[in-house]
CSV table of C-alpha atoms in Angstrom, one decimal:
chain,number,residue,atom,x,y,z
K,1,UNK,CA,4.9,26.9,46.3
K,2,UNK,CA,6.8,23.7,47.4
K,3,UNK,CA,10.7,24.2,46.6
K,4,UNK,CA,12.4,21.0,46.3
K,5,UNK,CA,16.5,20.6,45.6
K,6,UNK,CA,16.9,19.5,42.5
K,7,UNK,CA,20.7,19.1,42.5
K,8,UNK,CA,21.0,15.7,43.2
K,9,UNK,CA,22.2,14.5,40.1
K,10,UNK,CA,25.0,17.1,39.5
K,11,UNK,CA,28.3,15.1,39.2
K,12,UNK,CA,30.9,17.5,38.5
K,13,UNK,CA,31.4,21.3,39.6
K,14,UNK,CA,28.9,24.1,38.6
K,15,UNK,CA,30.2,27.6,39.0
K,16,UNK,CA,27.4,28.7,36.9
K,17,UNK,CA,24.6,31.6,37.7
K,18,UNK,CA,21.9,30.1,39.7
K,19,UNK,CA,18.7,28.3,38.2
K,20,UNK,CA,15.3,28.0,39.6
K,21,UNK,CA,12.9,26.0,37.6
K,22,UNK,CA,9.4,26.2,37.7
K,23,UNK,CA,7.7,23.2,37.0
K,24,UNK,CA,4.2,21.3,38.1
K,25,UNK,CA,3.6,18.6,40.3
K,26,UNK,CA,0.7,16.0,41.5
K,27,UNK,CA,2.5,12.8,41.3
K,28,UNK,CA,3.5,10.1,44.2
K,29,UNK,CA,7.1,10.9,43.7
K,30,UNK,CA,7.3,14.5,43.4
K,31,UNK,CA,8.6,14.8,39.4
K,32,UNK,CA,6.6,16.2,37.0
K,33,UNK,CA,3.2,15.8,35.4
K,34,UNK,CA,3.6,18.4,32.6
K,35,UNK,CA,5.2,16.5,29.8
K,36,UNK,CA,5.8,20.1,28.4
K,37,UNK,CA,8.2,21.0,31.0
K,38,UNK,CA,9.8,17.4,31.8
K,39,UNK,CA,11.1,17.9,28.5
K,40,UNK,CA,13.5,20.8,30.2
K,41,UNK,CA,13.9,19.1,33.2
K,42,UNK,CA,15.5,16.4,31.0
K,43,UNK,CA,17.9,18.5,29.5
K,44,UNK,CA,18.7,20.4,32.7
K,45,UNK,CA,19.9,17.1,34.2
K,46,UNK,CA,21.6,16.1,31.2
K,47,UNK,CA,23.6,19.0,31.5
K,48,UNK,CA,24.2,18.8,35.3
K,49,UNK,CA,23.2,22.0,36.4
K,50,UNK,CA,22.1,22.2,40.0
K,51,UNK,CA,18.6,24.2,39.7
K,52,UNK,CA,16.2,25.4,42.5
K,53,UNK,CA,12.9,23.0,41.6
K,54,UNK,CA,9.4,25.0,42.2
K,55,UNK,CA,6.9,23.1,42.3
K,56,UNK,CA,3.2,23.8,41.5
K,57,UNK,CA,-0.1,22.2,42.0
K,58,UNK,CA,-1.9,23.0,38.7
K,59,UNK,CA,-5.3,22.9,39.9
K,60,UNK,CA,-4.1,25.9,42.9
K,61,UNK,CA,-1.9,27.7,41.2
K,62,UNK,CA,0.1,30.1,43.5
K,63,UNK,CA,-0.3,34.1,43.0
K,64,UNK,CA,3.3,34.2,43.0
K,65,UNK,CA,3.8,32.0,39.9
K,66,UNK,CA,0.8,33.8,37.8
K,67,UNK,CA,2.4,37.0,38.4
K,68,UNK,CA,5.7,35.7,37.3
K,69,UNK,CA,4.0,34.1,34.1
K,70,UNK,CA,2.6,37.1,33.6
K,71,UNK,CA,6.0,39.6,33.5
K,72,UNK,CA,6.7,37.8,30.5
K,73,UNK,CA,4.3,36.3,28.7
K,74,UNK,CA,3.5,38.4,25.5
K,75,UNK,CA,-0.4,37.4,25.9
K,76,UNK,CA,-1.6,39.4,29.5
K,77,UNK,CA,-4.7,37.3,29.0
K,78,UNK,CA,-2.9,33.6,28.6
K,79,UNK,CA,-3.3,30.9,31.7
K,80,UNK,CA,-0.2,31.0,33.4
K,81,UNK,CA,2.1,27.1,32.3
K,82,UNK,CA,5.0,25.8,33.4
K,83,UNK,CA,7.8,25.8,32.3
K,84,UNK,CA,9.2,29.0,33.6
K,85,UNK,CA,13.1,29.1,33.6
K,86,UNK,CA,14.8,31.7,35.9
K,87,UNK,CA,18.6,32.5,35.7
K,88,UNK,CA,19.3,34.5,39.3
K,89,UNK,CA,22.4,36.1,40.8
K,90,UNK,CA,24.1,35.5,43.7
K,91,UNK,CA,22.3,38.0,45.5
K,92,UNK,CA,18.9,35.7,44.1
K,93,UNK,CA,17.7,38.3,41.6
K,94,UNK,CA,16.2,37.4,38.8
K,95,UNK,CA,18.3,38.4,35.8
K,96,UNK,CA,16.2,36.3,33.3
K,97,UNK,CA,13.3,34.4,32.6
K,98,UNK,CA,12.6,32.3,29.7
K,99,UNK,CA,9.3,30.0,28.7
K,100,UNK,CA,7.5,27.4,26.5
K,101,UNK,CA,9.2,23.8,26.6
K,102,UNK,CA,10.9,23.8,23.5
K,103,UNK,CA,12.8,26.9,24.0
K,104,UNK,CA,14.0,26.5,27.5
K,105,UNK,CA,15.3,23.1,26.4
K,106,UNK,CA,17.2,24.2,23.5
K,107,UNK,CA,18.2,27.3,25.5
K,108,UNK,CA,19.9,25.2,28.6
K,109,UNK,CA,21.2,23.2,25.8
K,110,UNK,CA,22.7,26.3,24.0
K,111,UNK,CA,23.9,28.2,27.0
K,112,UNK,CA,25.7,25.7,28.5
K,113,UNK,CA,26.7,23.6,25.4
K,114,UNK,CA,30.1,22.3,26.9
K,115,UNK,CA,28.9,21.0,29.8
K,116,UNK,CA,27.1,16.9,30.5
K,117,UNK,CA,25.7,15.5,27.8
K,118,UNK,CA,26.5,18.0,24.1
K,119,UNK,CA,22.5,17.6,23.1
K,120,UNK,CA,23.1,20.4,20.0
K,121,UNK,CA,23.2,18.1,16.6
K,122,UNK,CA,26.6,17.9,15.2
K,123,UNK,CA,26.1,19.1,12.0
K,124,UNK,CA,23.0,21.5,10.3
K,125,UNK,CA,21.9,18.6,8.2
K,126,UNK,CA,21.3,16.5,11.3
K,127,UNK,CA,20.0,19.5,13.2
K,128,UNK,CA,17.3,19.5,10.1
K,129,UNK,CA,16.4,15.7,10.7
K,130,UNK,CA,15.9,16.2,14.1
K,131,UNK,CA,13.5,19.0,13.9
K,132,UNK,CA,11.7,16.9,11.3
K,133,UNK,CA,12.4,14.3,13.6
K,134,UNK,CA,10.4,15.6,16.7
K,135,UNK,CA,8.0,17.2,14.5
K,136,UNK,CA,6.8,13.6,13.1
K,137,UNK,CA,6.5,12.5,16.7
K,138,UNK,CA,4.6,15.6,17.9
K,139,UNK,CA,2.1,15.5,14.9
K,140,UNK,CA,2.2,11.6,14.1
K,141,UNK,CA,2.2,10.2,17.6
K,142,UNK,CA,1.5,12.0,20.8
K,143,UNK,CA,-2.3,13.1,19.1
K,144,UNK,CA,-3.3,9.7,18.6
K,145,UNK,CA,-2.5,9.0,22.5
K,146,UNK,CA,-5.1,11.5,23.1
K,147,UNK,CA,-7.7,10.5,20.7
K,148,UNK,CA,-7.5,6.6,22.3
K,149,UNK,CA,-7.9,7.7,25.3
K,150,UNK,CA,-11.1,9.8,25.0
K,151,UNK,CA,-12.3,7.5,22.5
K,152,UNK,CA,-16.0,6.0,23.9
K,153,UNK,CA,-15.3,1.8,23.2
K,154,UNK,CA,-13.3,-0.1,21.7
K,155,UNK,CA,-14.8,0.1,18.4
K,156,UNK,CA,-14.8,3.7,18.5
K,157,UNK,CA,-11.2,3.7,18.9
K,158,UNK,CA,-10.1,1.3,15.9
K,159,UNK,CA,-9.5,4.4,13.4
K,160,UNK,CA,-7.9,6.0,16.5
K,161,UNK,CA,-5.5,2.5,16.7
K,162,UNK,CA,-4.3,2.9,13.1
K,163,UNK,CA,-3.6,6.8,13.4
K,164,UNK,CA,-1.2,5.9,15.6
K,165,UNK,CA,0.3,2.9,13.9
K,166,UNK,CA,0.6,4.7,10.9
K,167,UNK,CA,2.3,7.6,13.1
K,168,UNK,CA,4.7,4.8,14.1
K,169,UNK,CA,5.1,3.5,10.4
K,170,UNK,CA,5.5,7.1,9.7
K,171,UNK,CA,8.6,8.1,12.8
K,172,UNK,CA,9.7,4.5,12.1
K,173,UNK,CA,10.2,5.1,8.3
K,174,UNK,CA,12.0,8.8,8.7
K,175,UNK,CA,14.4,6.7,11.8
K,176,UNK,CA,14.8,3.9,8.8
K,177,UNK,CA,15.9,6.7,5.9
K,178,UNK,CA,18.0,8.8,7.9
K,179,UNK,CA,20.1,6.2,9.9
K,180,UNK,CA,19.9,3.5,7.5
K,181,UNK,CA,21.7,0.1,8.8
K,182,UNK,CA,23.7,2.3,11.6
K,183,UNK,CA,21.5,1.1,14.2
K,184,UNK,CA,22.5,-1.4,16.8
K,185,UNK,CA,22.9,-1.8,21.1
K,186,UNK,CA,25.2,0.8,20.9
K,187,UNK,CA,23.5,3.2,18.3
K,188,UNK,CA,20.1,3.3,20.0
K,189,UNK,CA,19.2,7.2,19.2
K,190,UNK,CA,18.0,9.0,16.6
K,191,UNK,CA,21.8,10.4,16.4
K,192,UNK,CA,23.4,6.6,16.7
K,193,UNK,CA,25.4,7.0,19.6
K,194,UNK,CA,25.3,10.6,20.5
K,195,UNK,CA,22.0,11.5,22.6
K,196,UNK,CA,20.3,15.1,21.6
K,197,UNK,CA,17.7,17.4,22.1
K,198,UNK,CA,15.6,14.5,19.8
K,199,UNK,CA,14.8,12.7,22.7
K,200,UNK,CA,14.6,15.8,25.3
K,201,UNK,CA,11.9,16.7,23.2
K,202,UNK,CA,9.9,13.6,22.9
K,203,UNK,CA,10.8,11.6,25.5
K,204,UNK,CA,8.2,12.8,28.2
K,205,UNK,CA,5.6,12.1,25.6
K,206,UNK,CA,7.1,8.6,25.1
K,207,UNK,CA,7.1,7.5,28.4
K,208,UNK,CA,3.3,8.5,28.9
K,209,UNK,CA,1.9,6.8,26.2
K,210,UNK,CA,3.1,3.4,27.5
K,211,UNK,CA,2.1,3.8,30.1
K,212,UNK,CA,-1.6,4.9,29.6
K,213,UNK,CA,-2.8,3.2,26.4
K,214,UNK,CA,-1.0,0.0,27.9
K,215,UNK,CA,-3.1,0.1,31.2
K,216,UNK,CA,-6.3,1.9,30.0
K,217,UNK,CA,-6.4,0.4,26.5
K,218,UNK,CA,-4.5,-2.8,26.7
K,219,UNK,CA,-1.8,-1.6,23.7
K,220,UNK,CA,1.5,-2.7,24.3
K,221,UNK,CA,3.4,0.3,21.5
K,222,UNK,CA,6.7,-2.2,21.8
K,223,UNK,CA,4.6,-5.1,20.7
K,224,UNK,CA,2.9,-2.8,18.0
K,225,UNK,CA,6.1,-1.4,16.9
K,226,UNK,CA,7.6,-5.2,16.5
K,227,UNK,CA,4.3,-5.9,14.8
K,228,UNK,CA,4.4,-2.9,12.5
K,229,UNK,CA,7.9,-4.0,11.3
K,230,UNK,CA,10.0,-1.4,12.8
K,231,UNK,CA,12.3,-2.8,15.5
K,232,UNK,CA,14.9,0.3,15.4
K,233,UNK,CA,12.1,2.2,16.4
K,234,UNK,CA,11.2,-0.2,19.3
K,235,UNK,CA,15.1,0.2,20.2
K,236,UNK,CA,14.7,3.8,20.6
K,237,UNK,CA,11.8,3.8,22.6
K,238,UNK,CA,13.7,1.1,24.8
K,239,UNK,CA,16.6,3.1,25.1
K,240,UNK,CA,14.6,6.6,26.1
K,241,UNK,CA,12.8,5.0,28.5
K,242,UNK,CA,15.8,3.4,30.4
K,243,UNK,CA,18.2,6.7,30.2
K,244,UNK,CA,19.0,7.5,33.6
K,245,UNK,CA,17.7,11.6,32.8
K,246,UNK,CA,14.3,9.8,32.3
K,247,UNK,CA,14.5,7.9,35.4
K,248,UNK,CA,15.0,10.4,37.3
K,249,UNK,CA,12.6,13.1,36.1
K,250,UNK,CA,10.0,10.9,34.8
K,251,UNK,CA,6.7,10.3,37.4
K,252,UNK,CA,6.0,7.0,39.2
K,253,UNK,CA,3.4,4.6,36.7
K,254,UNK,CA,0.9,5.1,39.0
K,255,UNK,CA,0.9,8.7,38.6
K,256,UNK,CA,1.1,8.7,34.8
K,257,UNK,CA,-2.2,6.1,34.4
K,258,UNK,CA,-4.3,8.3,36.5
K,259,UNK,CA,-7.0,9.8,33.8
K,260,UNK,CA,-6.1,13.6,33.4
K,261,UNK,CA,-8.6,16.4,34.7
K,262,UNK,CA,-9.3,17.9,30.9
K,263,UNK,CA,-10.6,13.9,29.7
K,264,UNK,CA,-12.1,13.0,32.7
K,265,UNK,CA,-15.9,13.8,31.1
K,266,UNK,CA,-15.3,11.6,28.2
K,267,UNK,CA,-13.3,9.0,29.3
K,268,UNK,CA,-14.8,5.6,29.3
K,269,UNK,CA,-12.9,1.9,31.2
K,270,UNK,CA,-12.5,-1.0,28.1
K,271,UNK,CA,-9.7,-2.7,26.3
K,272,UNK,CA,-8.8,-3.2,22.7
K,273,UNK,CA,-9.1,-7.6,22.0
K,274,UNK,CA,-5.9,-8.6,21.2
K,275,UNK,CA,-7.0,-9.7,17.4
K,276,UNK,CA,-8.5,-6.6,16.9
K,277,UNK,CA,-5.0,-4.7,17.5
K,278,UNK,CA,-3.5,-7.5,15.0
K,279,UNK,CA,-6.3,-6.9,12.3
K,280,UNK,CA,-5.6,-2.5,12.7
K,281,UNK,CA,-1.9,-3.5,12.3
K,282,UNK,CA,-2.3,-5.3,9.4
K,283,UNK,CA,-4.3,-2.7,7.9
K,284,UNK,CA,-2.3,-0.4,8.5
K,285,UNK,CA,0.8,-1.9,6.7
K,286,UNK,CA,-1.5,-2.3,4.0
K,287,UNK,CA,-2.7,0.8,3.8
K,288,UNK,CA,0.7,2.7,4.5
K,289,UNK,CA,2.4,1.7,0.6
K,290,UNK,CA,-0.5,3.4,-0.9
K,291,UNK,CA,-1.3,6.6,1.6
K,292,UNK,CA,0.8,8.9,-0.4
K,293,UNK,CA,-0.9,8.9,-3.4
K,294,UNK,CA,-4.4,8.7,-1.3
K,295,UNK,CA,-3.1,12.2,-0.2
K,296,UNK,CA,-2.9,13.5,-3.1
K,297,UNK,CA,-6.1,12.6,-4.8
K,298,UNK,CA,-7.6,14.5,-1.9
K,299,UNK,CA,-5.6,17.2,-2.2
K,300,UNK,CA,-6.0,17.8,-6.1
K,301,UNK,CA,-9.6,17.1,-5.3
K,302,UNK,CA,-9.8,20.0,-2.7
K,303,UNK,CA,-7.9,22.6,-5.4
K,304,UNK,CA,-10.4,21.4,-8.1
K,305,UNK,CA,-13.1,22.7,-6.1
K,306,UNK,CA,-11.5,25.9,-5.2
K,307,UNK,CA,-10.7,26.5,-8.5
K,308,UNK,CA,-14.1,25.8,-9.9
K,309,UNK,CA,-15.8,27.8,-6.9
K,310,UNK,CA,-13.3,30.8,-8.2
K,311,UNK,CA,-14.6,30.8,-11.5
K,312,UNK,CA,-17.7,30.9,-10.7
K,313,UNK,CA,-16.9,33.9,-8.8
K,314,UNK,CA,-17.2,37.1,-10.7
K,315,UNK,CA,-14.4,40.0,-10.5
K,316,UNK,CA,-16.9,42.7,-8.9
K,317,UNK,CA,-17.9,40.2,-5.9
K,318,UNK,CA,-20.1,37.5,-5.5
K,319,UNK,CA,-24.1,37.2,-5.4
K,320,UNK,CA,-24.1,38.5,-2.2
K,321,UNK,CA,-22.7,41.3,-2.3
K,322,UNK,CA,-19.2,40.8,-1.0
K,323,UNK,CA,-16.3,42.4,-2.7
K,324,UNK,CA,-13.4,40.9,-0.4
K,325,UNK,CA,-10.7,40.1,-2.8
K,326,UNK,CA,-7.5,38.2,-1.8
K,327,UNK,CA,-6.1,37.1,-5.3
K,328,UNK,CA,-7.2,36.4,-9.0
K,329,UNK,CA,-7.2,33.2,-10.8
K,330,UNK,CA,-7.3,33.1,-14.3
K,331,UNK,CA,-9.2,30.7,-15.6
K,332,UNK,CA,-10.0,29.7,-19.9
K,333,UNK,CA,-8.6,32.9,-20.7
K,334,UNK,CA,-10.8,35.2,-18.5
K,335,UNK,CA,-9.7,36.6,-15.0
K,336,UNK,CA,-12.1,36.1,-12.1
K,337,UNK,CA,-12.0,37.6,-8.6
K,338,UNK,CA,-11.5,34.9,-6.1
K,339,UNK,CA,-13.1,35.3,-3.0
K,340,UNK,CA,-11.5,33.5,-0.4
K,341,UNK,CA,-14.1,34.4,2.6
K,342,UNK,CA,-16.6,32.7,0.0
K,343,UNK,CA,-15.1,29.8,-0.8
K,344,UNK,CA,-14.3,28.8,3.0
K,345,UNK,CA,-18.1,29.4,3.4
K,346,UNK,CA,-18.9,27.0,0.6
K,347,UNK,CA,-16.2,24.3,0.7
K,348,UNK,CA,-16.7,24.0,5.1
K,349,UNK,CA,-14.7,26.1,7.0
K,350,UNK,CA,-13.5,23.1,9.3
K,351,UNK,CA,-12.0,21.5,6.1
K,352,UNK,CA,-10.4,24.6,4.9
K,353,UNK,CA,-9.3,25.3,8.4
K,354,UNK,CA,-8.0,21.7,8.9
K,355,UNK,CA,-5.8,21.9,5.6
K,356,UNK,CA,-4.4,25.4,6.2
K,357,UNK,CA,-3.0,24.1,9.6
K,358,UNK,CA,-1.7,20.9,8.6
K,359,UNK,CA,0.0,23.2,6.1
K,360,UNK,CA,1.1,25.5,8.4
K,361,UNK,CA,3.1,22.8,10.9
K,362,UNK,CA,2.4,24.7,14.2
K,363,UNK,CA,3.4,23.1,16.9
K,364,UNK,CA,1.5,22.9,20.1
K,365,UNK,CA,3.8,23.7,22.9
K,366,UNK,CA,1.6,24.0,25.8
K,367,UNK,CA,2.2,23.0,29.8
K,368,UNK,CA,-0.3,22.7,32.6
């Protein structure tokens, strides 16, 4: 384990417990490569609290740091992540230990709510469009990163491109309906002038994709963004970017354009032409009017089916033999036994499976 201070940005006095957080590191200047936990480290250095930094090499993990993952994760089975969040006493004892990225952020943010930056959303309407806020981001934007990267040409990626314009058009729009005209130099976040747990969450994410689809796909996203039509968005991304919590947490460029281990196998050198970014952009302003009611055509279309594969479906079980019953459906005046388990089977389970997580919203709040 390499322990690093990481109170060099504290500005005014801390009588607080003590904080040791673990995070991960393989970069040239030492800050992290887990995007997942930078997203605390952000918010530990908004608040100015002096915190022990432990640093691990992902790839050689210490046996210290599994065991500690370990004595609290509810999953004995789980590879052990960062972030790990201790609060000791003054004797160093551990008193506390917290994980996953999205609760130690709102956690430092919480617990020590009157001190640096106030990142906890004024009122419980904003706090609302901030989760959906982040949320957009997380399922909109940060996937389609992934998907261009491990995409195998340029043509391959095209559909990849307008995913994440459309994510853009998407954040861009949500920024647009809840900030309206408020939005200026001095307004640059998604809470106008007041800096929150918005951008903690989705900064480290923001800061990556320029980098990498800029350098390994030739995609500038402020150019897109200006392209797309949405220059508050641009603003935003300009303004997380230069924030001195990002500065100073966020890894040197040539750290974050290295390929990562887990896309190494598929990852293939090429750039997107220039007029084949323009001709996705287009069609994806187009096509971004008329998406909503594409999605639901598809949807009624996939509950047509079910309903039509529950019908057929007979009360005491199917033609197999099955008699797994999870609801009824009435249907032209009769009642029918609806076999779920057999209508995953005969509509594609990947489909099914697909829709029922979309649905769902999970997030994916993983670390290295």
């Amino acid at each position: 384990m390499e322990v690093s201070d990481g109170t060099n940005h504290v500005k005014i006095p801390y009588e607080g417990p003590k904080v040791r957080f673990w995070n991960s590191n393989q970069t040239f200047n030492k800050a992290s490569t887990c995007p997942w936990a930078h997203r605390a480290e952000i918010a530990l250095v908004e608040k100015q609290i002096p915190f022990e930094l432990a640093l691990q090499i992902f790839q050689k993990k210490s046996e210290e740091f599994k065991e500690v993952y370990r004595s609290i994760s509810p999953d004995p089975s789980a590879r052990a992540k960062v972030p790990i969040l201790e609060i000791l006493d003054d004797e160093g004892k551990v008193n506390m230990r917290i994980l996953e990225s999205e609760v130690v952020t709102k956690f430092v943010a919480s617990t020590w709510k009157d001190r640096g930056t106030d990142l906890i959303p004024p009122t419980p309407i904003d706090a609302a469009n901030v989760e959906i806020f982040v949320h957009l981001f997380m399922s909109q934007v940060t996937p389609a990163m992934l998907t261009l990267m491990a995409s195998g040409s340029a043509e391959e990626c095209l559909p990849d491109f307008k995913k994440l314009c459309k994510g853009l058009l998407v954040v861009g729009r949500w920024f647009s309906m809840c900030r309206g005209n408020s939005w200026g130099i001095s307004q640059p976040y998604f809470l106008g002038s007041r800096y929150s747990f918005a951008e903690c969450l989705t900064t480290p994410f923001v800061v990556r994709i320029l980098a990498q689809i800029n350098h390994h796909r030739g995609i500038n996203m402020l150019e897109t963004c200006d392209k797309l039509g949405i220059p508050e968005l641009r603003q935003w991304i300009e303004a997380v970017r230069d924030r001195e919590s990002t500065l100073r947490t966020t890894p040197a460029v040539q750290s974050m354009i290295q390929v990562p281990p887990y896309l190494r196998k598929v990852f293939k050198t090429y750039k997107v032409d220039v007029s084949l970014q323009n001709k996705c952009i287009e069609e994806s302003k187009e096509a971004f009017g008329g998406s909503f009611g594409d999605s639901e055509e598809s949807w009624k279309n996939l509950i047509t089916e079910g309903n039509r594969l529950n019908a057929a479906t007979k009360l005491k079980g199917d033609s197999n033999g099955s008699n797994n019953p999870s609801y009824e459906n009435v249907s032209g005046g009769k009642r029918y036994h609806a076999n779920m388990t057999g209508f995953v089977a005969r509509a594609g389970k990947r489909s099914v499976c697909h829709a029922l997580t979309v649905l769902a919203g999970g997030s994916d709040d993983r670390g290295y």
